[in-house]
Amino acid sequence: MPIPLNTSTVHLPDLISDLGLILVTAAIAVLLFRILKQPLVLGYLVAGFLAGSEFDFFPTVKDMNSVKVWAEIGVIFLLFSLGLEFSFKKLMKVGGTASITAITQIIGMVVLGYFIGQLMDWGKMNSLFLGVILSISSTTIILKTFDELGVKTQKFAGNVIGALIVQDILAILMMVLLSTVAVSQQFSGGELLKSVLKLIFFLTIWFVAGIFFIPTLLKKAKHLLTDEMLLIVSLALCLLMVLFAANVGFSPALGAFIMGSIIAETTQAEHIEHLVKPVKDLFGAVFFVSVGMLIDPEMLAKYAIPVGILTVVVIVGQSLSSTIGALLSGQPLKQSIQTGMSLSQIGEFSFIIATLGMTLNVTSDFLYPIVVAVSAITTFTTPFMVKLSTPFSIYLEKKLPRRWVKKIERYSANTEAIKSVSNWQIVLRSYLTQVILHSIIIVAIIILSSKYILPLVQDSRFGNAFAALITLIILSPFLWALSLRRVAVKQVQELMQVRKYQGPIIVLVFFRIVLTLFYIGFILNTFFSPGIALIALVIAIISYVLFPKKLHSFYNKIESHFLRNFHGRELSKPNKRQNVLSPWDGHMANFHIAIESNIAGKTLEELKIREQFGINIAAIKRGEITINIPIRTERLFPGDEISVIGTDEQVVAFKNYLDKHEIDIPEVVAEDEIILQQLELKNRICIGKSIRDSLIREKTHGIIVGIERNGKRILNPESHLILESDDILWIAGDKKKIAEFLKG
């Protein structure tokens, strides 16, 4: 029996109507801000303000709870996308410069923000959140500004991007610590240490397991996965890690970020990032709009002075702390100032941290709109700060005492020179990595075994023995690696020839063996009584000594599989060069030779690029082939990617050369200005000449596509055909040029 429909009134759920209102308002605001050439994030904030309950001239959202759910999903996908762009390998490559810059900035701003909050009598928790909020710069705004200003090829831009990568991972860590402090309501050193250790433990397990399994899964299923299926699988993995993170007491955002950074190491990372982008943009827009909804004009008017103070604190404090950090890392004065002034804003992570404070009910209502207002103002000022950084650095170099400038230059040069690492440092780092990594894996497997394997077999007669045996078999390669695997072999051999290092190295080896025995005993004690554990320990050690080669082979297979997955994306793009070939103020920048380029086909000797601009071409990448240190007879071809070494000024000059001087820009003719025109020759001077000699093509910017002669039609006539007086030509070309030719 058909169900009757009441066509007079249809109830639309508030969730759908609210989402529609949010997206319509966001679309209008974004279009306006695009026309005004302002950041889209500000457009979303304005849209949220218009759709919120504080603005009565437009329809308002009915159910804020549903919007909060959408916003939380937005945070998850924002951090998932951030993880896709991040990757742990990038963190390993940014080096000391970016790390020192970011850490100095964050410590300085957290302390300054907390102190300012206390001066304004906002309480300890508000002040703590304020300090963290003010310490994180906006990756989105900075990258957009660099694109618009065309400074991404300059050396300081690489330092800024590296610092942003470090900031992002530290922001995740601070979110975990803030959650711990908020729950315990006290600054307990023990609790904080416990949280950090817990975070390190789970990060290591998730990362190792993720890299071991997920790239393999995506690789094996690659031929089965369409774009739609790959998107669904990626989002499913993201939400699965969100569940894991929530179940062990971390924020869902952390889980999303970790899964993104794991997938970032796969060969399909860029494709997945492209597929996820529309989803991230949609839910990200909802998140930023929800942020705008919380803007209270009365609150902002009431706290106008704090907004002004905090804006100055962000601009000056971020610039100063980042500049000091860059100087400490050994960067020259100019690049340090450029780096510092570029990082002088707060953005998306500040919103997320402010949202965390509200969700945990530990921050006051006024903090959130103040943060939004400060972010909006500093977003506007960012392009000006980047533009002013170069002239300001030049001005400061002239005004500072000469001896200060000399000391900075000397310190920077000395820091660049200190690149070598001693053998003892290499050995110590290798042993610590070996111990920490394998200890975490071993402890994780023991916990999982006692929680999931032991309950399954505990009721049987030999259940405990069976569970212990399975656990030891699984752990055997890792126990072998922890105790006997040789690391930093060359360095250890060299150090063993020096008497003072022999004792410490023997202690390190002995410590690894003792730690392994402890873990074996811990396993057996978990499943047996101490007496039986002692007997089983002896048996385990004997078995362990009898089969070292098999354990070695088994572990090598596991390690090789992990390393193949970990380096898979890098191996799929061999010859990717790093910026390590230039001293002092020089750096490496990459450029593409355009298809229309006039320099294509010419040799380096003919182009004289070094003579003109003072730069060196370090490499030419042509498809899958890379020509390192090309000789002067090497030619450039359309589509080549060239890596050049030079200073910022030299690189900018070369970029201008490519953009303006190497390409002949043809006169652009609109499509509707190209017409097909009939032309009777009669008494024209071109009669008796060939089509080529008549210069009709040049004069009309067109081509003769047909000729009617004595009732016959000639389509696309040859250029050597002689024109006759009774010919009727059909010309396809520029309307204005043909009209001028007809008048002549």
XYZ file of C-alpha atoms in Angstrom:
744
model
C 0.000 0.000 0.000
C 1.596 3.323 -1.022
C 2.442 5.770 1.734
C 0.553 9.051 1.334
C 2.714 12.156 1.173
C 1.702 15.446 2.697
C 2.875 17.844 -0.022
C 1.663 20.940 1.807
C 4.425 20.926 4.449
C 7.691 18.982 4.507
C 9.745 19.091 7.696
C 13.424 19.621 6.991
C 15.776 18.503 9.787
C 17.665 21.331 11.471
C 20.937 19.572 10.660
C 20.324 19.950 6.908
C 18.934 23.482 7.042
C 21.803 24.632 9.280
C 24.403 23.061 6.988
C 22.748 24.686 3.983
C 22.777 28.086 5.687
C 26.434 27.677 6.682
C 27.567 26.731 3.166
C 25.483 29.416 1.393
C 26.807 32.128 3.703
C 30.352 30.766 3.380
C 30.104 30.709 -0.431
C 29.024 34.365 -0.585
C 31.682 35.497 1.876
C 34.422 33.508 0.119
C 33.525 35.018 -3.279
C 33.699 38.520 -1.813
C 37.022 37.850 -0.122
C 38.408 36.314 -3.313
C 37.488 39.512 -5.180
C 39.133 41.560 -2.417
C 42.197 39.241 -2.607
C 42.024 38.453 1.109
C 42.595 35.065 2.841
C 39.600 32.731 2.591
C 39.865 31.885 6.294
C 38.737 35.426 7.076
C 35.802 34.950 4.722
C 34.723 31.866 6.662
C 34.985 33.772 9.962
C 32.801 36.582 8.591
C 30.317 34.007 7.273
C 30.131 32.414 10.716
C 29.547 35.778 12.333
C 26.687 36.521 9.890
C 25.104 33.071 10.405
C 25.528 33.188 14.182
C 23.033 34.225 16.813
C 24.803 37.551 17.451
C 23.836 38.955 14.020
C 20.087 39.418 13.533
C 19.901 40.657 9.927
C 20.354 37.176 8.418
C 18.806 33.762 9.177
C 20.625 32.069 12.059
C 21.646 28.513 12.836
C 19.018 26.685 14.902
C 20.963 23.804 16.448
C 24.489 24.695 17.596
C 25.111 21.157 18.874
C 24.936 19.726 15.357
C 27.266 22.475 14.128
C 29.750 21.499 16.858
C 29.669 17.919 15.573
C 30.358 19.118 12.024
C 33.145 21.337 13.363
C 34.761 18.410 15.221
C 34.690 16.390 12.007
C 36.271 19.418 10.330
C 39.135 19.434 12.852
C 39.711 15.708 12.250
C 39.962 16.116 8.469
C 42.035 19.304 8.771
C 44.632 17.490 10.855
C 44.456 14.400 8.641
C 45.313 16.606 5.643
C 48.011 18.350 7.663
C 49.493 14.930 8.441
C 49.453 14.053 4.724
C 51.569 17.149 4.056
C 53.778 16.567 7.111
C 55.411 13.082 7.182
C 57.931 12.125 9.853
C 60.671 12.008 7.236
C 60.224 15.748 6.668
C 60.706 16.301 10.391
C 63.931 14.291 10.255
C 65.163 16.367 7.312
C 64.420 19.881 8.565
C 67.522 19.712 10.736
C 68.703 21.853 13.579
C 67.954 25.248 12.022
C 64.198 24.803 11.864
C 64.041 22.898 15.164
C 65.957 25.528 17.132
C 63.911 28.329 15.530
C 60.567 26.672 16.325
C 61.485 25.573 19.857
C 62.855 29.009 20.765
C 59.744 30.683 19.393
C 57.334 28.368 21.189
C 59.114 28.551 24.561
C 59.385 32.332 24.313
C 55.750 32.854 23.332
C 54.320 30.366 25.866
C 56.195 32.160 28.671
C 55.268 35.613 27.327
C 51.611 34.666 26.781
C 51.311 33.161 30.265
C 52.924 36.271 31.791
C 50.558 38.607 29.861
C 47.549 36.526 30.960
C 48.636 36.744 34.567
C 49.137 40.527 34.279
C 45.541 40.822 33.008
C 44.393 38.626 35.926
C 42.889 35.920 33.717
C 43.799 32.980 35.957
C 46.359 30.213 35.534
C 44.425 27.989 33.110
C 43.404 30.844 30.789
C 46.971 32.158 30.860
C 48.434 28.734 30.073
C 46.100 28.191 27.115
C 46.762 31.755 25.965
C 50.519 31.157 25.929
C 50.151 27.999 23.819
C 47.626 29.683 21.486
C 49.972 32.606 20.831
C 52.960 30.325 20.150
C 51.756 28.563 16.975
C 52.023 30.336 13.616
C 49.595 29.693 10.751
C 50.862 27.275 8.101
C 47.903 28.033 5.798
C 48.335 31.811 5.856
C 52.130 31.719 5.461
C 52.126 29.315 2.511
C 49.398 31.337 0.774
C 51.329 34.569 1.365
C 54.561 33.043 0.025
C 52.723 31.925 -3.121
C 51.163 35.332 -3.690
C 54.435 37.215 -3.114
C 56.542 34.733 -5.086
C 59.179 34.248 -2.379
C 59.065 30.440 -2.052
C 62.359 30.139 -3.959
C 64.222 32.321 -1.445
C 66.352 30.633 1.211
C 64.488 31.982 4.250
C 61.246 30.441 2.941
C 62.738 26.955 3.390
C 63.673 27.819 6.979
C 60.135 29.076 7.663
C 58.482 25.950 6.223
C 60.824 23.717 8.254
C 59.966 25.667 11.419
C 56.250 25.252 10.669
C 56.687 21.468 10.424
C 58.342 21.386 13.852
C 55.664 23.720 15.261
C 52.891 21.416 14.063
C 54.264 18.342 15.843
C 54.984 20.372 18.994
C 51.432 21.737 18.866
C 50.108 18.167 18.924
C 52.332 17.426 21.934
C 51.135 20.569 23.732
C 47.500 19.626 23.101
C 48.124 16.320 24.878
C 49.849 18.069 27.780
C 47.100 20.709 28.029
C 44.482 17.962 28.195
C 46.417 16.316 31.039
C 46.754 19.578 32.951
C 43.089 20.440 32.370
C 41.894 17.081 33.710
C 44.202 17.050 36.757
C 43.785 20.824 37.342
C 47.375 21.013 38.536
C 50.879 21.408 37.163
C 52.215 18.039 38.289
C 55.642 17.234 36.913
C 54.996 13.519 37.379
C 51.712 13.646 35.468
C 53.292 15.629 32.635
C 56.217 13.195 32.388
C 53.783 10.279 32.385
C 51.780 11.923 29.573
C 54.908 12.566 27.500
C 56.133 8.973 27.938
C 52.676 7.659 27.101
C 52.578 9.839 23.984
C 56.044 8.677 22.870
C 55.071 5.043 23.484
C 51.872 5.163 21.433
C 53.360 7.368 18.700
C 56.177 4.847 18.217
C 53.848 1.839 18.154
C 51.361 3.467 15.806
C 54.068 4.714 13.496
C 56.036 1.444 13.324
C 52.910 -0.699 12.891
C 51.379 1.774 10.455
C 54.458 1.955 8.237
C 54.811 -1.843 8.350
C 51.244 -2.657 7.296
C 49.473 0.291 5.609
C 51.807 0.954 2.623
C 51.790 -2.799 1.937
C 47.988 -2.859 2.057
C 47.683 0.083 -0.347
C 50.341 -1.363 -2.659
C 48.737 -4.826 -2.817
C 45.267 -3.392 -3.428
C 46.386 -0.687 -5.864
C 44.997 -2.439 -8.957
C 41.628 -2.865 -7.217
C 41.229 0.666 -5.874
C 39.410 3.244 -7.953
C 39.603 6.884 -6.857
C 36.310 6.484 -5.006
C 37.470 3.357 -3.176
C 40.873 4.886 -2.354
C 39.152 7.909 -0.819
C 36.879 5.695 1.278
C 39.783 3.477 2.424
C 41.861 6.549 3.365
C 39.057 8.142 5.381
C 38.300 4.778 7.006
C 41.942 4.456 8.101
C 41.819 8.010 9.434
C 38.690 7.387 11.507
C 40.054 4.019 12.706
C 43.115 5.765 14.116
C 40.826 8.425 15.619
C 39.046 5.621 17.511
C 42.370 4.160 18.702
C 43.536 7.547 19.935
C 40.271 8.241 21.759
C 40.299 4.799 23.413
C 43.758 5.325 24.927
C 42.912 8.805 26.195
C 44.256 11.098 23.435
C 42.334 13.648 21.373
C 40.741 12.440 18.105
C 42.731 15.131 16.286
C 45.991 13.405 17.284
C 44.839 10.118 15.752
C 43.897 11.856 12.499
C 47.274 13.602 12.344
C 49.194 10.355 12.973
C 47.326 8.441 10.265
C 47.890 11.290 7.824
C 51.627 11.267 8.546
C 51.747 7.462 8.092
C 49.970 7.620 4.719
C 52.320 10.492 3.774
C 55.130 7.902 3.554
C 53.306 5.799 0.933
C 53.755 6.056 -2.823
C 50.082 7.069 -3.192
C 50.288 9.944 -0.702
C 50.020 12.748 -3.255
C 47.049 11.113 -4.965
C 45.290 10.546 -1.639
C 46.012 14.150 -0.637
C 44.384 15.280 -3.895
C 41.311 13.068 -3.279
C 40.919 14.146 0.360
C 41.265 17.871 -0.380
C 37.585 18.507 -1.288
C 36.441 16.685 1.869
C 38.933 18.660 3.962
C 37.863 21.932 2.325
C 34.177 21.229 2.995
C 34.488 20.275 6.647
C 37.291 22.762 7.201
C 34.951 25.507 5.994
C 32.310 24.326 8.462
C 34.904 24.415 11.255
C 36.058 27.955 10.499
C 32.460 29.117 10.079
C 31.639 27.625 13.486
C 34.587 29.604 14.879
C 33.065 32.783 13.439
C 29.726 31.992 15.074
C 31.329 32.396 18.467
C 32.353 35.996 17.771
C 30.437 38.221 20.159
C 30.592 41.934 19.219
C 29.786 43.005 22.769
C 32.555 40.773 24.092
C 35.021 42.180 21.548
C 34.043 45.744 22.422
C 34.502 44.956 26.077
C 37.911 43.349 25.483
C 39.137 45.704 22.721
C 42.209 46.684 24.748
C 43.303 43.042 25.388
C 42.778 42.322 21.658
C 45.050 45.240 20.789
C 47.662 44.219 23.366
C 47.700 40.586 22.242
C 47.926 41.602 18.574
C 51.062 43.618 19.336
C 52.388 40.744 21.475
C 51.912 38.279 18.594
C 53.472 40.497 15.916
C 56.411 41.681 18.008
C 56.849 38.570 20.173
C 56.645 36.034 17.335
C 59.001 38.107 15.169
C 61.540 38.607 17.948
C 61.524 35.052 19.343
C 61.738 33.487 15.861
C 64.548 35.843 14.862
C 66.487 34.954 18.016
C 65.889 31.241 17.349
C 67.119 31.552 13.756
C 70.211 33.461 14.926
C 70.939 30.788 17.545
C 70.691 28.115 14.850
C 73.413 29.892 12.871
C 71.401 31.761 10.238
C 72.690 35.136 8.982
C 71.017 38.280 10.309
C 69.050 39.013 7.151
C 67.548 35.531 6.848
C 66.829 35.414 10.585
C 64.816 38.635 10.415
C 62.990 37.427 7.282
C 62.134 34.174 9.062
C 60.980 35.919 12.245
C 58.748 38.488 10.539
C 57.151 35.793 8.349
C 56.037 33.797 11.416
C 54.252 36.724 13.102
C 50.635 35.507 13.151
C 48.347 32.857 14.644
C 45.831 30.742 12.763
C 44.143 27.359 12.476
C 46.024 25.548 15.265
C 45.256 28.405 17.641
C 41.545 27.919 16.902
C 41.862 24.181 17.531
C 43.647 24.716 20.875
C 41.088 27.354 21.880
C 38.321 24.879 20.973
C 40.031 22.273 23.172
C 39.891 24.659 26.137
C 36.165 25.251 25.602
C 35.454 21.531 25.146
C 37.231 20.739 28.417
C 35.403 23.642 30.136
C 38.640 25.038 31.552
C 38.838 28.392 29.717
C 36.617 31.453 30.017
C 34.083 32.453 27.351
C 35.954 35.624 26.434
C 39.180 33.856 25.390
C 37.825 32.307 22.192
C 36.499 35.480 20.451
C 39.639 37.360 21.495
C 41.799 34.696 19.829
C 39.676 34.874 16.658
C 40.006 38.674 16.545
C 43.794 38.554 17.026
C 44.095 35.884 14.335
C 42.025 37.966 11.887
C 44.169 41.067 12.431
C 47.510 39.236 12.195
C 46.316 37.458 9.035
C 45.878 40.861 7.391
C 49.316 42.025 8.563
C 51.239 38.915 7.421
C 51.826 39.953 3.753
C 53.068 43.362 4.890
C 55.421 41.774 7.434
C 56.904 39.478 4.757
C 57.332 42.399 2.334
C 58.934 44.619 4.964
C 61.298 41.937 6.284
C 63.973 42.463 3.617
C 64.200 46.295 3.790
C 63.982 46.153 7.596
C 66.850 43.649 7.779
C 68.985 45.889 5.533
C 68.113 48.916 7.676
C 68.928 47.037 10.890
C 72.279 45.842 9.540
C 73.245 49.489 8.939
C 72.044 50.706 12.333
C 73.467 47.950 14.528
C 77.021 48.428 15.843
C 79.500 47.020 13.349
C 81.080 44.702 15.925
C 77.660 43.101 16.602
C 77.121 42.424 12.911
C 80.617 40.959 12.631
C 80.020 38.664 15.633
C 76.748 37.426 14.112
C 78.479 36.763 10.774
C 81.333 34.931 12.506
C 78.924 32.856 14.618
C 76.892 31.957 11.509
C 80.023 30.937 9.586
C 81.300 28.834 12.503
C 77.929 27.108 12.868
C 77.906 26.235 9.175
C 81.374 24.775 9.568
C 80.405 22.515 12.501
C 78.778 19.693 10.554
C 80.816 16.665 11.583
C 79.614 14.257 14.243
C 82.086 12.276 16.338
C 82.176 8.475 16.216
C 81.187 8.299 19.873
C 78.049 10.387 19.196
C 77.104 8.112 16.298
C 77.569 4.966 18.408
C 75.697 6.378 21.401
C 72.797 7.557 19.238
C 72.597 4.204 17.432
C 72.587 2.230 20.703
C 69.947 4.496 22.284
C 67.734 4.244 19.202
C 68.121 0.466 19.229
C 67.248 0.170 22.929
C 64.307 2.620 22.968
C 62.672 1.432 19.737
C 62.873 -2.280 20.491
C 61.910 -1.809 24.143
C 58.719 -0.036 23.096
C 57.897 -2.771 20.563
C 58.590 -5.537 23.106
C 56.514 -3.923 25.860
C 53.636 -3.293 23.431
C 53.600 -6.939 22.291
C 53.677 -8.176 25.919
C 50.730 -5.920 26.833
C 48.728 -6.996 23.772
C 49.516 -10.658 24.426
C 48.454 -10.519 28.078
C 45.271 -8.644 27.140
C 44.139 -10.616 24.079
C 46.035 -13.940 23.756
C 46.165 -15.025 27.412
C 42.371 -14.717 28.056
C 41.692 -16.971 25.042
C 43.806 -19.889 26.323
C 43.871 -19.304 30.077
C 41.180 -21.846 30.910
C 43.006 -24.777 29.245
C 45.516 -26.930 31.126
C 48.646 -25.535 29.480
C 47.113 -22.211 28.513
C 49.699 -20.019 30.205
C 52.588 -21.966 28.713
C 50.997 -21.778 25.260
C 50.456 -18.000 25.586
C 54.045 -17.487 26.765
C 55.374 -19.603 23.889
C 53.422 -17.619 21.285
C 54.607 -14.343 22.817
C 58.249 -15.449 22.871
C 58.063 -16.614 19.247
C 56.628 -13.253 18.170
C 59.205 -11.374 20.243
C 62.213 -13.531 19.391
C 63.555 -11.422 16.465
C 63.147 -8.200 18.467
C 64.812 -9.706 21.556
C 67.704 -10.837 19.374
C 68.002 -7.362 17.785
C 67.911 -5.677 21.190
C 70.705 -7.821 22.633
C 73.002 -8.955 19.827
C 72.391 -6.977 16.654
C 75.475 -5.012 15.676
C 74.989 -1.308 14.978
C 77.413 1.433 13.861
C 79.915 -1.362 13.145
C 82.600 0.809 11.553
C 82.512 3.425 14.319
C 82.577 0.770 17.073
C 85.653 -0.875 15.518
C 87.467 2.469 15.377
C 86.542 3.336 18.979
C 87.618 -0.078 20.303
C 91.148 0.784 19.219
C 91.088 3.731 21.650
C 91.504 2.517 25.233
C 89.249 5.108 26.914
C 86.238 4.048 24.794
C 86.588 0.282 25.265
C 84.975 0.234 28.725
C 81.895 2.359 27.811
C 81.208 0.276 24.682
C 81.412 -2.992 26.660
C 79.017 -1.492 29.224
C 76.557 -0.588 26.419
C 76.682 -4.144 25.021
C 76.285 -5.661 28.486
C 73.364 -3.323 29.247
C 71.515 -4.476 26.101
C 71.955 -8.150 27.055
C 70.781 -7.580 30.643
C 67.764 -5.595 29.426
C 66.843 -8.449 27.071
C 67.019 -10.978 29.911
C 64.835 -8.688 32.000
C 62.177 -8.609 29.277
C 62.258 -12.408 28.914
C 61.843 -12.766 32.660
C 59.061 -10.180 32.638
C 57.205 -12.147 29.939
C 57.481 -15.432 31.809
C 56.565 -13.862 35.134
C 53.445 -12.406 33.486
C 52.260 -15.887 32.508
C 53.806 -18.078 35.231
C 54.743 -18.076 38.890
C 58.320 -16.862 39.657
C 59.611 -20.427 40.246
C 58.392 -21.818 36.936
C 59.475 -18.575 35.245
C 63.090 -19.165 36.317
C 63.152 -22.652 34.768
C 61.482 -21.414 31.595
C 63.957 -18.520 31.435
C 66.891 -20.942 31.286
C 65.193 -22.940 28.509
C 64.406 -19.735 26.589
C 68.024 -18.539 26.819
C 69.345 -21.909 25.571
C 66.918 -21.860 22.626
C 67.827 -18.248 22.016
C 71.558 -19.038 21.767
C 71.062 -22.109 19.538
C 69.242 -20.323 16.713
C 70.941 -16.940 16.233
C 71.177 -17.191 12.424
C 67.492 -17.905 11.964
C 66.592 -15.057 14.290
C 68.989 -12.787 12.407
C 67.433 -13.759 9.081
C 63.895 -13.342 10.387
C 64.644 -9.918 11.843
C 66.342 -8.762 8.637
C 63.220 -9.666 6.664
C 61.062 -7.625 9.044
C 63.457 -4.675 8.951
C 63.818 -4.782 5.154
C 60.049 -4.776 4.726
C 59.705 -1.799 7.077
C 62.473 0.163 5.330
C 61.017 -0.542 1.876
C 57.696 0.886 3.017
C 59.327 3.778 4.880
C 61.424 4.820 1.869
C 58.851 3.769 -0.734
C 57.760 7.285 -1.681
C 61.356 8.451 -1.885
C 62.413 5.441 -3.953
C 59.563 6.078 -6.382
C 61.129 9.490 -7.034
C 64.855 8.849 -7.255
C 67.270 11.686 -7.805
C 65.272 14.095 -5.682
C 67.884 16.602 -4.634
C 68.349 18.208 -1.277
C 69.485 21.726 -0.592
C 72.918 20.763 0.738
C 75.231 21.895 -2.045
C 75.562 25.585 -1.289
C 77.548 27.435 1.401
C 76.936 30.805 3.048
C 73.943 32.740 1.716
C 73.544 30.488 -1.299
C 70.777 27.918 -1.609
C 69.242 25.665 -4.204
C 66.035 26.542 -6.064
C 64.158 24.585 -8.724
C 62.642 25.973 -11.926
C 60.781 24.452 -14.872
C 61.606 25.287 -18.475
C 58.286 26.231 -20.076
C 57.099 24.556 -23.265
C 57.026 27.974 -25.019
C 60.484 28.943 -23.755
C 62.920 30.599 -26.150
C 65.893 29.125 -24.289
C 64.741 25.563 -24.972
C 67.131 23.790 -27.315
C 70.088 26.034 -26.487
C 73.241 24.879 -24.747
C 74.388 26.209 -21.381
C 77.387 27.727 -23.157
C 75.094 29.680 -25.490
C 72.850 30.885 -22.671
C 75.738 32.087 -20.447
C 73.531 31.850 -17.345
C 76.457 31.890 -14.955
C 77.927 34.991 -16.627
C 74.588 36.831 -16.620
C 73.263 35.987 -13.160
C 76.158 34.506 -11.175
C 74.286 31.234 -10.540
C 75.337 27.653 -11.180
C 73.128 24.934 -12.608
C 73.667 21.949 -10.306
C 71.336 19.469 -12.008
C 68.862 19.016 -14.835
C 65.987 16.611 -14.304
C 64.465 15.297 -17.524
C 61.667 12.831 -16.862
C 63.155 9.984 -14.845
C 66.736 10.990 -15.695
C 68.799 13.467 -13.682
C 71.948 15.033 -15.134
C 74.132 16.078 -12.218
C 76.623 18.928 -12.711
C 75.840 19.299 -16.463
C 78.647 20.270 -18.860
C 78.522 23.445 -20.963
C 77.407 21.613 -24.135
C 74.309 20.225 -22.401
C 71.060 21.560 -23.882
C 67.886 22.579 -22.079
C 64.595 21.152 -23.331
C 60.934 22.038 -22.706
C 59.716 20.477 -19.447
C 63.201 20.222 -17.909
C 63.440 20.920 -14.180
C 66.696 22.693 -13.372
C 68.249 23.074 -9.922
C 70.247 26.296 -9.564
C 72.533 27.495 -6.773
C 72.680 31.182 -5.907
C 71.757 33.887 -3.449
C 68.203 35.191 -3.056
C 68.964 38.171 -5.308
C 70.520 36.003 -8.020
C 67.649 33.508 -7.907
C 65.032 36.301 -8.136
C 66.864 37.832 -11.119
C 66.940 34.440 -12.853
C 63.238 33.920 -12.142
C 62.441 37.290 -13.709
C 64.549 36.283 -16.700
C 62.511 33.107 -17.129
C 59.181 34.856 -16.579
C 59.693 37.933 -18.727
C 62.581 37.641 -21.140
C 62.699 34.059 -22.269
C 59.120 33.781 -23.509
C 57.698 35.591 -26.517
C 54.097 36.245 -25.580
C 52.014 36.204 -28.762
C 49.289 38.721 -29.259
C 46.237 37.248 -27.572
C 43.140 37.145 -29.756
C 39.783 36.431 -28.189
C 37.933 33.470 -29.644
C 35.022 35.594 -30.856
C 37.491 37.909 -32.678
C 38.568 35.117 -35.059
C 36.291 35.035 -38.115
C 35.985 33.425 -41.539
C 35.894 36.202 -44.172
C 35.320 36.128 -47.943
C 37.638 38.329 -50.066
C 37.434 39.102 -53.807
C 40.842 39.963 -55.249
C 39.802 41.992 -58.365
C 42.397 44.767 -58.742
C 44.536 44.082 -55.662
C 48.309 44.264 -55.899
C 48.724 40.683 -54.750
C 47.395 39.373 -58.102
C 50.080 37.412 -59.900
C 51.952 36.617 -56.703
C 52.082 33.350 -54.807
C 50.168 33.038 -51.535
C 53.470 33.189 -49.639
C 54.713 36.306 -51.467
C 51.364 38.094 -51.119
C 51.953 38.461 -47.322
C 48.192 38.078 -46.741
C 48.905 35.796 -43.787
C 51.118 38.397 -42.101
C 48.813 41.336 -42.813
C 45.607 39.661 -41.615
C 47.084 37.426 -38.889
C 45.128 34.699 -40.645
C 45.356 31.807 -43.066
C 43.816 31.208 -46.499
C 41.655 28.140 -45.979
C 39.998 28.081 -49.418
C 39.964 29.560 -52.943
C 37.085 29.639 -55.462
C 38.447 29.784 -59.031
C 36.310 29.402 -62.165
C 33.656 27.445 -60.275
C 36.203 25.135 -58.666
C 36.977 25.055 -54.944
C 40.470 24.504 -53.584
C 40.599 23.642 -49.848
C 43.772 24.599 -47.970
C 45.728 25.674 -51.064
C 49.501 25.284 -51.269
C 51.586 28.361 -50.434
C 53.193 28.414 -53.924
C 49.796 28.752 -55.707
C 49.659 31.948 -57.854
C 46.703 34.248 -57.148
C 44.503 35.339 -60.098
C 42.218 38.371 -60.506
C 38.926 36.438 -60.399
C 39.865 34.423 -57.318
C 37.640 34.534 -54.248
C 39.614 33.861 -51.067
C 38.315 32.512 -47.774
C 40.467 33.802 -44.899
C 40.291 32.705 -41.249
C 41.890 35.292 -38.996
C 41.671 38.310 -36.730
C 38.543 40.373 -37.386
C 40.223 43.762 -37.003
C 43.262 42.884 -39.115
C 41.094 41.485 -41.932
C 38.940 44.643 -41.869
C 42.073 46.815 -42.157
C 43.308 44.678 -45.085
C 39.962 45.011 -46.871
C 40.065 48.804 -46.521
C 43.551 48.866 -48.010
